[in-house]
Coordinates of C-alpha atoms in Angstrom, one line a residue:
X260 CA -62.8 7.6 -204.3
X261 CA -59.6 5.8 -203.6
X262 CA -57.8 9.1 -203.1
X263 CA -60.3 10.1 -200.4
X264 CA -59.9 6.8 -198.7
X265 CA -56.1 7.1 -198.8
X266 CA -56.3 10.6 -197.4
X267 CA -58.6 9.7 -194.6
X268 CA -56.4 6.7 -193.6
X269 CA -53.4 8.9 -193.7
X270 CA -55.1 11.5 -191.6
X271 CA -56.1 8.8 -189.0
X272 CA -52.5 7.7 -188.8
X273 CA -51.3 11.3 -188.3
X274 CA -53.4 11.8 -185.2
X275 CA -51.2 12.3 -182.0
X276 CA -52.6 9.2 -180.4
X277 CA -51.9 7.0 -183.4
X278 CA -48.4 8.4 -183.6
X279 CA -47.9 7.7 -179.9
X280 CA -49.0 4.1 -180.3
X281 CA -46.8 3.6 -183.3
X282 CA -43.8 5.1 -181.6
X283 CA -44.4 2.9 -178.5
X284 CA -44.7 -0.2 -180.7
X285 CA -41.5 0.5 -182.6
X286 CA -39.6 1.3 -179.3
X287 CA -40.9 -1.9 -177.7
X288 CA -39.9 -4.0 -180.7
X289 CA -36.4 -2.3 -180.8
X290 CA -36.0 -2.9 -177.1
X291 CA -36.8 -6.6 -177.5
X292 CA -34.4 -7.0 -180.4
X293 CA -31.6 -5.4 -178.4
X294 CA -32.4 -7.6 -175.4
X295 CA -32.3 -10.7 -177.7
X296 CA -28.9 -9.7 -179.0
X297 CA -27.5 -8.9 -175.5
X298 CA -28.9 -12.2 -174.1
X299 CA -27.2 -14.3 -176.8
X300 CA -23.9 -12.4 -176.6
X301 CA -23.4 -12.0 -172.9
X302 CA -25.5 -14.8 -171.4
X303 CA -25.3 -17.3 -174.2
X304 CA -29.1 -18.0 -174.0
X305 CA -32.0 -17.2 -176.3
X306 CA -33.8 -13.9 -175.5
X307 CA -37.5 -13.3 -174.8
X308 CA -38.6 -13.2 -178.4
X309 CA -37.1 -16.6 -179.3
X310 CA -38.4 -18.2 -176.1
X311 CA -41.9 -16.9 -176.9
X312 CA -41.9 -18.2 -180.4
X313 CA -40.7 -21.6 -179.3
X314 CA -43.6 -21.8 -176.9
X315 CA -46.1 -21.9 -179.7
X316 CA -45.1 -25.6 -180.1
X317 CA -42.8 -26.6 -177.3
X318 CA -43.8 -26.9 -173.6
X319 CA -43.9 -23.4 -172.1
X320 CA -42.1 -22.3 -169.0
X321 CA -44.2 -21.5 -165.9
X322 CA -45.7 -18.1 -166.5
X323 CA -48.9 -16.0 -166.8
X324 CA -50.1 -17.3 -170.1
X325 CA -53.7 -18.0 -168.9
X326 CA -53.6 -14.7 -166.9
X327 CA -52.7 -12.9 -170.1
X328 CA -55.5 -14.6 -172.0
X329 CA -57.9 -13.6 -169.2
X330 CA -56.9 -9.9 -169.6
X331 CA -57.3 -10.3 -173.4
X332 CA -60.8 -11.8 -173.0
X333 CA -62.0 -8.6 -171.2
X334 CA -62.7 -7.1 -174.6
X335 CA -64.9 -10.1 -175.7
X336 CA -68.5 -10.9 -175.1
X337 CA -69.5 -13.7 -172.7
X338 CA -70.2 -16.1 -175.6
X339 CA -66.8 -15.3 -177.2
X340 CA -65.1 -15.8 -173.8
X341 CA -66.5 -19.3 -173.4
X342 CA -65.4 -20.1 -177.0
X343 CA -61.9 -18.8 -176.4
X344 CA -61.5 -20.5 -173.0
X345 CA -62.8 -23.8 -174.4
X346 CA -60.5 -23.5 -177.4
X347 CA -57.5 -22.9 -175.1
X348 CA -58.2 -25.9 -172.9
X349 CA -58.9 -28.1 -175.9
X350 CA -55.6 -27.2 -177.6
X351 CA -53.7 -27.8 -174.3
X352 CA -55.3 -31.2 -173.9
X353 CA -54.1 -32.1 -177.4
X354 CA -50.6 -30.9 -176.7
X355 CA -50.5 -32.8 -173.4
X356 CA -51.6 -36.0 -175.0
X357 CA -49.0 -35.7 -177.8
X358 CA -46.3 -35.0 -175.3
X359 CA -47.4 -37.9 -173.2
X360 CA -47.4 -40.2 -176.3
X361 CA -43.9 -39.2 -177.4
X362 CA -42.6 -38.9 -173.8
X363 CA -41.4 -35.3 -174.4
X364 CA -39.5 -33.6 -171.7
X365 CA -41.1 -30.5 -170.2
X366 CA -39.8 -27.5 -168.3
X367 CA -40.1 -28.1 -164.6
X368 CA -43.0 -30.5 -165.2
X369 CA -45.0 -27.7 -166.8
X370 CA -47.5 -28.9 -169.5
X371 CA -50.1 -26.2 -170.0
X372 CA -50.1 -22.8 -171.6
X373 CA -49.8 -23.4 -175.3
X374 CA -53.5 -23.2 -175.8
X375 CA -53.7 -19.7 -174.2
X376 CA -50.9 -18.5 -176.5
X377 CA -52.6 -19.9 -179.6
X378 CA -55.9 -18.3 -178.7
X379 CA -54.3 -14.8 -178.2
X380 CA -52.5 -15.1 -181.5
X381 CA -55.7 -16.3 -183.2
X382 CA -57.6 -13.3 -181.8
X383 CA -54.9 -11.1 -183.3
X384 CA -55.5 -12.7 -186.7
X385 CA -59.2 -12.2 -186.3
X386 CA -58.8 -8.6 -185.4
X387 CA -56.8 -7.9 -188.6
X388 CA -58.9 -10.0 -191.0
X389 CA -62.5 -9.8 -189.6
X390 CA -62.8 -6.6 -187.6
X391 CA -62.8 -3.0 -188.6
X392 CA -62.7 0.4 -187.0
X393 CA -62.9 0.7 -183.2
X394 CA -63.6 -3.0 -182.8
X395 CA -60.3 -3.9 -184.5
X396 CA -58.4 -1.5 -182.3
X397 CA -60.1 -2.7 -179.2
X398 CA -59.4 -6.3 -179.9
X399 CA -55.8 -5.6 -180.8
X400 CA -55.3 -3.6 -177.6
X401 CA -56.7 -6.6 -175.6
X402 CA -54.4 -9.0 -177.4
X403 CA -51.5 -6.7 -176.9
X404 CA -52.3 -6.4 -173.2
X405 CA -52.2 -10.1 -172.7
X406 CA -49.1 -10.7 -174.7
X407 CA -47.3 -7.8 -172.9
X408 CA -48.0 -9.5 -169.6
X409 CA -46.4 -12.7 -170.9
X410 CA -43.5 -10.9 -172.6
X411 CA -42.9 -8.9 -169.5
X412 CA -42.2 -12.0 -167.4
X413 CA -39.8 -13.4 -170.0
X414 CA -38.1 -10.0 -170.5
X415 CA -37.6 -9.8 -166.7
X416 CA -36.1 -13.3 -166.6
X417 CA -33.7 -12.3 -169.4
X418 CA -32.8 -9.0 -167.6
X419 CA -32.0 -10.9 -164.4
X420 CA -29.7 -13.3 -166.2
X421 CA -27.9 -10.4 -167.9
X422 CA -27.3 -8.7 -164.5
X423 CA -25.7 -11.8 -163.2
X424 CA -23.5 -12.3 -166.2
X425 CA -22.4 -8.6 -166.6
X426 CA -22.0 -7.5 -163.0
X427 CA -19.5 -9.8 -161.3
X428 CA -19.1 -7.6 -158.2
X429 CA -22.1 -6.7 -156.0
X430 CA -22.6 -3.7 -153.6
X431 CA -24.2 -5.6 -150.7
X432 CA -21.8 -4.3 -148.0
X433 CA -22.9 -0.8 -148.8
X434 CA -26.6 -1.6 -148.2
X435 CA -25.9 -3.7 -145.2
X436 CA -24.0 -0.8 -143.6
X437 CA -26.7 1.7 -144.6
X438 CA -29.4 -0.7 -143.2
X439 CA -28.2 0.0 -139.7
X440 CA -30.1 3.3 -140.0
X441 CA -33.3 1.3 -140.0
X442 CA -32.2 -1.2 -137.4
X443 CA -31.3 -4.1 -139.8
X444 CA -35.0 -5.0 -140.5
X445 CA -34.1 -8.0 -142.6
X446 CA -32.3 -9.7 -139.8
X447 CA -35.2 -9.0 -137.4
X448 CA -37.9 -10.2 -139.9
X449 CA -35.8 -13.3 -140.6
X450 CA -35.7 -14.3 -137.0
X451 CA -39.5 -13.6 -136.6
X452 CA -40.3 -15.7 -139.7
X453 CA -38.1 -18.5 -138.4
X454 CA -40.0 -18.5 -135.1
X455 CA -43.4 -18.8 -136.8
X456 CA -42.5 -22.2 -138.2
X457 CA -43.6 -23.8 -141.5
X458 CA -47.1 -22.2 -141.5
X459 CA -45.9 -18.6 -141.7
X460 CA -43.1 -19.6 -144.1
X461 CA -45.5 -21.3 -146.5
X462 CA -48.1 -18.4 -146.4
X463 CA -45.5 -15.8 -147.2
X464 CA -44.0 -17.9 -149.9
X465 CA -47.4 -18.1 -151.6
X466 CA -47.9 -14.3 -151.3
X467 CA -44.4 -13.6 -152.6
X468 CA -44.7 -16.0 -155.6
X469 CA -48.2 -15.1 -156.6
X470 CA -47.8 -11.4 -156.8
X471 CA -48.7 -11.4 -160.5
X472 CA -52.0 -13.2 -159.7
X473 CA -52.9 -10.5 -157.2
X474 CA -52.2 -7.9 -159.9
X475 CA -54.4 -9.7 -162.4
X476 CA -57.3 -9.8 -159.9
X477 CA -57.1 -6.1 -159.3
X478 CA -56.7 -5.4 -163.1
X479 CA -59.7 -7.6 -163.9
X480 CA -61.9 -5.6 -161.5
X481 CA -60.6 -2.3 -163.0
X482 CA -61.2 -3.5 -166.6
X483 CA -64.5 -5.3 -165.9
X484 CA -66.6 -2.8 -168.0
X485 CA -64.3 -2.8 -171.1
X486 CA -66.6 -5.2 -173.0
X487 CA -69.7 -3.2 -172.3
X488 CA -68.2 0.3 -172.9
X489 CA -66.0 -0.9 -175.8
X490 CA -63.0 1.1 -174.5
X491 CA -60.3 0.8 -171.9
X492 CA -60.1 3.2 -169.0
X493 CA -57.5 5.9 -169.2
X494 CA -55.3 4.4 -166.5
X495 CA -55.2 0.9 -164.9
X496 CA -52.8 -1.3 -162.9
X497 CA -51.4 -3.3 -165.8
X498 CA -49.7 -0.2 -167.3
X499 CA -48.0 0.7 -164.0
X500 CA -47.0 -3.0 -163.5
X501 CA -45.3 -3.2 -166.9
X502 CA -43.5 0.1 -166.6
X503 CA -42.1 -0.8 -163.2
X504 CA -40.9 -4.1 -164.6
X505 CA -39.4 -2.4 -167.6
X506 CA -37.5 0.4 -165.8
X507 CA -36.5 -1.4 -162.6
X508 CA -33.9 -3.8 -164.1
X509 CA -32.0 -0.8 -165.5
X510 CA -31.4 0.3 -161.9
X511 CA -30.2 -3.2 -161.2
X512 CA -27.4 -2.7 -163.7
X513 CA -26.4 0.6 -161.9
X514 CA -26.6 -0.8 -158.4
X515 CA -26.1 -4.6 -158.4
X516 CA -27.1 -6.2 -155.1
X517 CA -28.0 -9.9 -154.4
X518 CA -29.6 -9.6 -151.0
X519 CA -28.9 -10.6 -147.3
X520 CA -29.6 -14.3 -147.7
X521 CA -27.0 -14.6 -150.5
X522 CA -24.4 -12.1 -149.4
X523 CA -24.6 -12.8 -145.6
X524 CA -26.3 -16.2 -145.4
X525 CA -26.5 -19.7 -147.0
X526 CA -28.1 -18.6 -150.2
X527 CA -31.4 -20.0 -151.6
X528 CA -32.8 -22.0 -154.5
X529 CA -29.6 -23.6 -155.4
X530 CA -27.8 -20.3 -156.2
X531 CA -25.2 -18.4 -154.2
X532 CA -24.2 -19.9 -150.9
X533 CA -21.7 -19.7 -148.1
X534 CA -18.7 -20.0 -150.5
X535 CA -19.7 -16.6 -152.1
X536 CA -21.0 -14.9 -149.0
X537 CA -19.1 -12.1 -147.2
X538 CA -19.9 -14.0 -144.0
X539 CA -22.5 -16.5 -142.8
X540 CA -24.4 -14.1 -140.5
X541 CA -28.0 -13.9 -141.7
X542 CA -30.5 -13.8 -139.9
X543 CA -29.0 -14.1 -136.4
X544 CA -26.0 -11.8 -136.4
X545 CA -26.2 -8.3 -138.0
X546 CA -22.9 -7.4 -139.8
X547 CA -20.7 -4.8 -138.1
X548 CA -20.2 -1.4 -139.5
X549 CA -17.0 -1.1 -141.5
X550 CA -15.7 0.4 -144.7
X551 CA -17.8 -1.2 -147.4
X552 CA -16.4 -2.3 -150.8
X553 CA -17.7 -4.2 -153.8
X554 CA -17.4 -8.0 -153.5
X555 CA -17.4 -10.7 -156.2
X556 CA -20.3 -13.1 -156.6
X557 CA -21.3 -16.0 -158.8
X558 CA -22.7 -15.6 -162.4
X559 CA -26.1 -17.2 -161.6
X560 CA -27.7 -15.1 -158.8
X561 CA -29.6 -12.1 -160.1
X562 CA -28.6 -8.7 -158.9
X563 CA -32.2 -7.7 -158.3
X564 CA -32.5 -5.9 -155.0
X565 CA -32.1 -2.2 -155.6
X566 CA -34.9 -1.1 -155.8
X567 CA -37.2 -3.8 -154.5
X568 CA -39.6 -4.3 -157.4
X569 CA -41.8 -6.7 -155.4
X570 CA -42.3 -3.7 -153.0
X571 CA -43.0 -1.4 -155.9
X572 CA -45.5 -3.8 -157.5
X573 CA -47.2 -4.4 -154.1
X574 CA -47.4 -0.7 -153.6
X575 CA -49.1 -0.3 -157.1
X576 CA -51.5 -3.1 -156.2
X577 CA -52.4 -1.3 -153.0
X578 CA -52.9 2.0 -154.7
X579 CA -55.2 0.6 -157.4
X580 CA -57.2 -1.5 -155.0
X581 CA -58.3 1.6 -153.1
X582 CA -61.2 2.3 -155.6
X583 CA -62.6 -1.2 -155.3
X584 CA -65.0 -2.8 -152.8
X585 CA -64.1 -3.4 -149.2
X586 CA -62.9 -7.0 -149.8
X587 CA -60.5 -5.8 -152.6
X588 CA -59.2 -3.0 -150.5
X589 CA -58.5 -5.3 -147.6
X590 CA -56.8 -7.8 -150.0
X591 CA -54.6 -5.0 -151.4
X592 CA -53.5 -3.9 -147.9
X593 CA -52.8 -7.5 -146.9
X594 CA -50.8 -8.2 -150.0
X595 CA -48.7 -5.1 -149.4
X596 CA -48.0 -5.9 -145.8
X597 CA -47.3 -9.6 -146.5
X598 CA -45.0 -8.8 -149.4
X599 CA -43.0 -6.5 -147.2
X600 CA -42.7 -9.2 -144.6
X601 CA -41.7 -11.8 -147.2
X602 CA -39.1 -9.7 -148.9
X603 CA -37.4 -9.0 -145.5
X604 CA -38.2 -12.4 -143.8
X605 CA -36.7 -14.5 -146.6
X606 CA -33.6 -12.3 -146.7
X607 CA -34.3 -11.2 -150.3
X608 CA -34.0 -7.5 -149.5
X609 CA -32.6 -4.9 -147.1
X610 CA -34.8 -2.4 -145.5
X611 CA -33.4 0.4 -147.6
X612 CA -34.4 -1.5 -150.7
X613 CA -38.1 -1.3 -149.6
X614 CA -37.9 2.5 -149.0
X615 CA -36.5 3.0 -152.5
X616 CA -39.1 0.7 -154.0
X617 CA -42.0 2.7 -152.6
X618 CA -40.6 6.0 -153.9
X619 CA -39.9 4.3 -157.3
X620 CA -43.5 3.1 -157.6
X621 CA -45.1 6.4 -156.6
X622 CA -42.9 8.3 -159.1
X623 CA -43.9 6.0 -162.0
X624 CA -47.6 6.0 -161.0
X625 CA -47.6 9.8 -160.9
X626 CA -45.9 10.1 -164.3
X627 CA -48.5 7.7 -165.9
X628 CA -51.4 9.5 -164.3
X629 CA -50.0 12.9 -165.4
X630 CA -49.6 11.6 -168.9
X631 CA -53.2 10.4 -169.1
X632 CA -54.8 13.6 -167.7
X633 CA -52.4 16.1 -169.3
X634 CA -49.2 17.4 -167.7
X635 CA -49.7 20.3 -165.3
X636 CA -47.6 22.0 -162.7
X637 CA -48.5 19.7 -159.8
X638 CA -47.9 16.6 -161.8
X639 CA -44.5 17.7 -163.1
X640 CA -43.5 18.9 -159.7
X641 CA -44.4 15.6 -158.0
X642 CA -42.6 13.5 -160.7
X643 CA -39.5 15.6 -160.4
X644 CA -39.6 15.4 -156.6
X645 CA -40.1 11.7 -156.6
X646 CA -37.2 11.2 -159.1
X647 CA -35.0 13.5 -157.0
X648 CA -35.7 11.6 -153.8
X649 CA -35.1 8.3 -155.4
X650 CA -31.8 9.5 -156.9
X651 CA -30.8 10.9 -153.5
X652 CA -31.5 7.6 -151.8
X653 CA -29.3 5.7 -154.2
X654 CA -26.5 8.2 -153.9
X655 CA -26.7 8.1 -150.1
X656 CA -26.6 4.3 -150.0
X657 CA -23.6 4.3 -152.3
X658 CA -21.5 7.2 -150.9
X659 CA -22.8 7.8 -147.3
X660 CA -23.4 4.3 -145.9
X661 CA -20.9 4.6 -143.0
X662 CA -22.4 7.9 -141.9
X663 CA -25.9 6.4 -142.1
X664 CA -24.9 3.4 -140.1
X665 CA -23.1 5.2 -137.4
X666 CA -25.8 7.8 -136.9
X667 CA -29.0 5.8 -137.1
X668 CA -31.1 8.1 -134.9
X669 CA -30.6 10.8 -137.5
X670 CA -30.4 8.9 -140.8
X671 CA -33.2 6.5 -140.0
X672 CA -35.9 9.2 -139.4
X673 CA -34.6 11.1 -142.4
X674 CA -35.1 8.0 -144.7
X675 CA -38.6 7.5 -143.4
X676 CA -39.3 11.2 -143.7
X677 CA -38.1 11.3 -147.3
X678 CA -40.4 8.3 -148.2
X679 CA -43.3 9.7 -146.3
X680 CA -43.0 13.1 -148.0
X681 CA -43.4 11.4 -151.4
X682 CA -46.4 9.4 -150.2
X683 CA -48.0 12.6 -148.8
X684 CA -47.3 14.5 -152.0
X685 CA -48.9 11.7 -154.1
X686 CA -52.0 11.5 -151.9
X687 CA -52.5 15.2 -151.8
X688 CA -52.0 15.7 -155.5
X689 CA -54.2 12.8 -156.7
X690 CA -57.0 13.9 -154.4
X691 CA -56.9 17.3 -155.9
X692 CA -57.0 15.7 -159.4
X693 CA -60.0 13.6 -158.5
X694 CA -61.9 16.6 -157.3
X695 CA -61.3 18.4 -160.6
X696 CA -62.0 15.3 -162.8
X697 CA -64.9 15.7 -165.2
X698 CA -67.8 13.2 -165.2
X699 CA -67.2 10.1 -167.2
X700 CA -68.4 10.1 -170.8
X701 CA -71.3 7.9 -171.8
X702 CA -70.4 4.5 -173.1
X703 CA -70.3 4.1 -176.9
X704 CA -72.5 1.6 -178.6
X705 CA -70.7 -1.4 -180.0
X706 CA -70.4 -1.7 -183.8
X707 CA -71.9 -4.8 -185.3
X708 CA -69.1 -7.2 -186.0
X709 CA -68.7 -10.8 -187.1
X710 CA -68.5 -13.3 -184.3
X711 CA -65.2 -14.6 -183.0
X712 CA -65.5 -17.9 -184.9

């Protein structure tokens, strides 16, 4: 009997999907270990794994801990959700009272979040010890989704610090020169935002800072039926969001850029500043066209402009909100437009960054959808085309900025045409896929399992 059990368990682990999940888990763990070593060696700070472990007890940094728990709770019943939420709040109340009693210092005055982390870890323990079969896998996927959202934020913060420590020279003059092809949109948007006064400034700050919240809202809508169907949909926003955040910083290392407000303005948030800027020109005086060259910058400001990941994330939110109700569709469109305005108006990005960000997002979204539905000629062709256009954009920004800046009536339309061609290819291909998509399979019945507590 035991031999049959061993053989069946071995056969289950040998399935292609199980092998894929195991490979992805090992690769993720290896990546986090490497990032931990690099962060300690080059930046002199603990990496994302150490930071996450410390937050089990110590005050957490501001981040999406409760948003991650909300994603995890999608796999629970309503009764279990109330229990989990109550436990998280109760644990946080205890932690806050203890910190208040001992007068413990917190990060940026942030007190809450430990409870959400404890609940997610507790659900992982329950999945291993009290669940079996599909229910165990489902709960572990939910916990993994929530923890990945939290770990993604910390991994991104570590990546940004590494870019600042390992890339002393930035390539902003190249992008500022190439941006003449689009009419220097960051300078234009900066002056417009300045004219709107504090109301427009505050609104765009909220939109820019709460991008992850918008993503969670769309993801919650997409995953609303997970508890009833006892399975995740084949594709959803969280996967695209995480992959964009994982791959984007690698491009930062290749093309380090700090942004107009830092390279050509007064800086922001206590980093950068006029002493490091090429000239104090933003947003009133666009830089003149000259021969660009790398310039040194401080070791604190992230080199996080090329491509614009905020644009890529907002594009993904817009795409995934198209299947929702009218209110969600309008919210997705508003968040995309407002994010583009914020990235330019605050001087965080050049116009050419946004073009690259849109192409980057569409290439990743196409690759993930092709992987889910099975690779075919149209999917492979579109992924290769998007990757080729993205590579061509980076190469032109680096090696042809003067030609782009001196011939804006040619290079500008070509940039927009290149981006539009990827958008058109994505819309045409995905519509064809949706027409061929089979009807959804009926929901599986849930297996009887012990309660959460």
